[in-house]
Amino acid sequence: MHAYTWQKSSYSTEGANCLNLAAAPDGTLRLRESDDPDRILAVDREGLSALLATIKEPRGSN
């Protein structure tokens, strides 16, 4: 398994429930949740952008 350099948001505290992000050698991104660090999701940049845009949409706008 590759040893990723994980980053977390500056908005995160030292507690649990943080989302970590790492860049993979193939140009994709890896996401993991701090409570379950062995479960890693691979996503491309476009996929992450779409996810963030959806999360930021006001409720009821779709």
mmCIF file with all atom_site columns, C-alpha atoms in Angstrom:
data_model
loop_
_atom_site.group_PDB
_atom_site.id
_atom_site.type_symbol
_atom_site.label_atom_id
_atom_site.label_alt_id
_atom_site.label_comp_id
_atom_site.label_asym_id
_atom_site.label_entity_id
_atom_site.label_seq_id
_atom_site.pdbx_PDB_ins_code
_atom_site.Cartn_x
_atom_site.Cartn_y
_atom_site.Cartn_z
_atom_site.occupancy
_atom_site.B_iso_or_equiv
_atom_site.pdbx_formal_charge
_atom_site.auth_seq_id
_atom_site.auth_comp_id
_atom_site.auth_asym_id
_atom_site.auth_atom_id
_atom_site.pdbx_PDB_model_num
ATOM 1  C CA . MET A 1 1  ? 0.000   0.000  0.000   1.00 0.00 ? 1  MET A CA 1
ATOM 2  C CA . HIS A 1 2  ? 1.227   3.490  -0.840  1.00 0.00 ? 2  HIS A CA 1
ATOM 3  C CA . ALA A 1 3  ? 2.097   5.812  2.060   1.00 0.00 ? 3  ALA A CA 1
ATOM 4  C CA . TYR A 1 4  ? 0.065   8.950  1.345   1.00 0.00 ? 4  TYR A CA 1
ATOM 5  C CA . THR A 1 5  ? 0.732   12.391 2.789   1.00 0.00 ? 5  THR A CA 1
ATOM 6  C CA . TRP A 1 6  ? -2.624  13.178 4.360   1.00 0.00 ? 6  TRP A CA 1
ATOM 7  C CA . GLN A 1 7  ? -3.917  16.701 4.875   1.00 0.00 ? 7  GLN A CA 1
ATOM 8  C CA . LYS A 1 8  ? -6.931  17.934 6.775   1.00 0.00 ? 8  LYS A CA 1
ATOM 9  C CA . SER A 1 9  ? -8.786  21.198 6.642   1.00 0.00 ? 9  SER A CA 1
ATOM 10 C CA . SER A 1 10 ? -7.548  24.066 8.754   1.00 0.00 ? 10 SER A CA 1
ATOM 11 C CA . TYR A 1 11 ? -11.157 24.253 9.995   1.00 0.00 ? 11 TYR A CA 1
ATOM 12 C CA . SER A 1 12 ? -10.829 20.801 11.578  1.00 0.00 ? 12 SER A CA 1
ATOM 13 C CA . THR A 1 13 ? -9.995  20.456 15.242  1.00 0.00 ? 13 THR A CA 1
ATOM 14 C CA . GLU A 1 14 ? -7.820  17.767 16.782  1.00 0.00 ? 14 GLU A CA 1
ATOM 15 C CA . GLY A 1 15 ? -10.925 15.692 17.507  1.00 0.00 ? 15 GLY A CA 1
ATOM 16 C CA . ALA A 1 16 ? -12.509 12.991 15.394  1.00 0.00 ? 16 ALA A CA 1
ATOM 17 C CA . ASN A 1 17 ? -14.828 13.358 12.398  1.00 0.00 ? 17 ASN A CA 1
ATOM 18 C CA . CYS A 1 18 ? -12.266 14.952 10.095  1.00 0.00 ? 18 CYS A CA 1
ATOM 19 C CA . LEU A 1 19 ? -12.008 14.326 6.375   1.00 0.00 ? 19 LEU A CA 1
ATOM 20 C CA . ASN A 1 20 ? -8.438  13.788 5.183   1.00 0.00 ? 20 ASN A CA 1
ATOM 21 C CA . LEU A 1 21 ? -7.245  14.334 1.610   1.00 0.00 ? 21 LEU A CA 1
ATOM 22 C CA . ALA A 1 22 ? -4.126  13.066 -0.164  1.00 0.00 ? 22 ALA A CA 1
ATOM 23 C CA . ALA A 1 23 ? -2.776  13.237 -3.708  1.00 0.00 ? 23 ALA A CA 1
ATOM 24 C CA . ALA A 1 24 ? -1.943  9.879  -5.308  1.00 0.00 ? 24 ALA A CA 1
ATOM 25 C CA . PRO A 1 25 ? 0.985   9.363  -7.708  1.00 0.00 ? 25 PRO A CA 1
ATOM 26 C CA . ASP A 1 26 ? -1.448  8.755  -10.594 1.00 0.00 ? 26 ASP A CA 1
ATOM 27 C CA . GLY A 1 27 ? -2.968  12.244 -10.236 1.00 0.00 ? 27 GLY A CA 1
ATOM 28 C CA . THR A 1 28 ? -6.147  11.142 -8.489  1.00 0.00 ? 28 THR A CA 1
ATOM 29 C CA . LEU A 1 29 ? -7.093  12.038 -4.941  1.00 0.00 ? 29 LEU A CA 1
ATOM 30 C CA . ARG A 1 30 ? -7.703  9.904  -1.876  1.00 0.00 ? 30 ARG A CA 1
ATOM 31 C CA . LEU A 1 31 ? -10.264 10.674 0.815   1.00 0.00 ? 31 LEU A CA 1
ATOM 32 C CA . ARG A 1 32 ? -10.620 9.091  4.229   1.00 0.00 ? 32 ARG A CA 1
ATOM 33 C CA . GLU A 1 33 ? -12.552 9.809  7.374   1.00 0.00 ? 33 GLU A CA 1
ATOM 34 C CA . SER A 1 34 ? -10.500 10.096 10.555  1.00 0.00 ? 34 SER A CA 1
ATOM 35 C CA . ASP A 1 35 ? -12.735 7.629  12.427  1.00 0.00 ? 35 ASP A CA 1
ATOM 36 C CA . ASP A 1 36 ? -12.077 4.911  9.811   1.00 0.00 ? 36 ASP A CA 1
ATOM 37 C CA . PRO A 1 37 ? -8.641  5.644  8.291   1.00 0.00 ? 37 PRO A CA 1
ATOM 38 C CA . ASP A 1 38 ? -8.285  2.223  6.638   1.00 0.00 ? 38 ASP A CA 1
ATOM 39 C CA . ARG A 1 39 ? -11.276 2.878  4.357   1.00 0.00 ? 39 ARG A CA 1
ATOM 40 C CA . ILE A 1 40 ? -9.954  5.043  1.495   1.00 0.00 ? 40 ILE A CA 1
ATOM 41 C CA . LEU A 1 41 ? -11.985 6.433  -1.397  1.00 0.00 ? 41 LEU A CA 1
ATOM 42 C CA . ALA A 1 42 ? -10.269 7.178  -4.716  1.00 0.00 ? 42 ALA A CA 1
ATOM 43 C CA . VAL A 1 43 ? -11.699 10.105 -6.682  1.00 0.00 ? 43 VAL A CA 1
ATOM 44 C CA . ASP A 1 44 ? -10.583 12.265 -9.580  1.00 0.00 ? 44 ASP A CA 1
ATOM 45 C CA . ARG A 1 45 ? -10.504 16.049 -9.319  1.00 0.00 ? 45 ARG A CA 1
ATOM 46 C CA . GLU A 1 46 ? -13.693 16.468 -11.337 1.00 0.00 ? 46 GLU A CA 1
ATOM 47 C CA . GLY A 1 47 ? -15.528 14.032 -9.079  1.00 0.00 ? 47 GLY A CA 1
ATOM 48 C CA . LEU A 1 48 ? -14.405 15.862 -5.953  1.00 0.00 ? 48 LEU A CA 1
ATOM 49 C CA . SER A 1 49 ? -15.422 19.206 -7.474  1.00 0.00 ? 49 SER A CA 1
ATOM 50 C CA . ALA A 1 50 ? -18.883 17.818 -8.271  1.00 0.00 ? 50 ALA A CA 1
ATOM 51 C CA . LEU A 1 51 ? -19.242 16.437 -4.740  1.00 0.00 ? 51 LEU A CA 1
ATOM 52 C CA . LEU A 1 52 ? -18.291 19.774 -3.160  1.00 0.00 ? 52 LEU A CA 1
ATOM 53 C CA . ALA A 1 53 ? -20.623 21.714 -5.468  1.00 0.00 ? 53 ALA A CA 1
ATOM 54 C CA . THR A 1 54 ? -23.500 19.407 -4.503  1.00 0.00 ? 54 THR A CA 1
ATOM 55 C CA . ILE A 1 55 ? -22.759 19.771 -0.799  1.00 0.00 ? 55 ILE A CA 1
ATOM 56 C CA . LYS A 1 56 ? -22.691 23.571 -1.104  1.00 0.00 ? 56 LYS A CA 1
ATOM 57 C CA . GLU A 1 57 ? -26.063 23.764 -2.935  1.00 0.00 ? 57 GLU A CA 1
ATOM 58 C CA . PRO A 1 58 ? -28.853 25.238 -0.829  1.00 0.00 ? 58 PRO A CA 1
ATOM 59 C CA . ARG A 1 59 ? -31.444 22.648 0.182   1.00 0.00 ? 59 ARG A CA 1
ATOM 60 C CA . GLY A 1 60 ? -34.400 22.438 -2.148  1.00 0.00 ? 60 GLY A CA 1
ATOM 61 C CA . SER A 1 61 ? -32.579 24.022 -5.099  1.00 0.00 ? 61 SER A CA 1
ATOM 62 C CA . ASN A 1 62 ? -32.691 20.886 -7.269  1.00 0.00 ? 62 ASN A CA 1
#
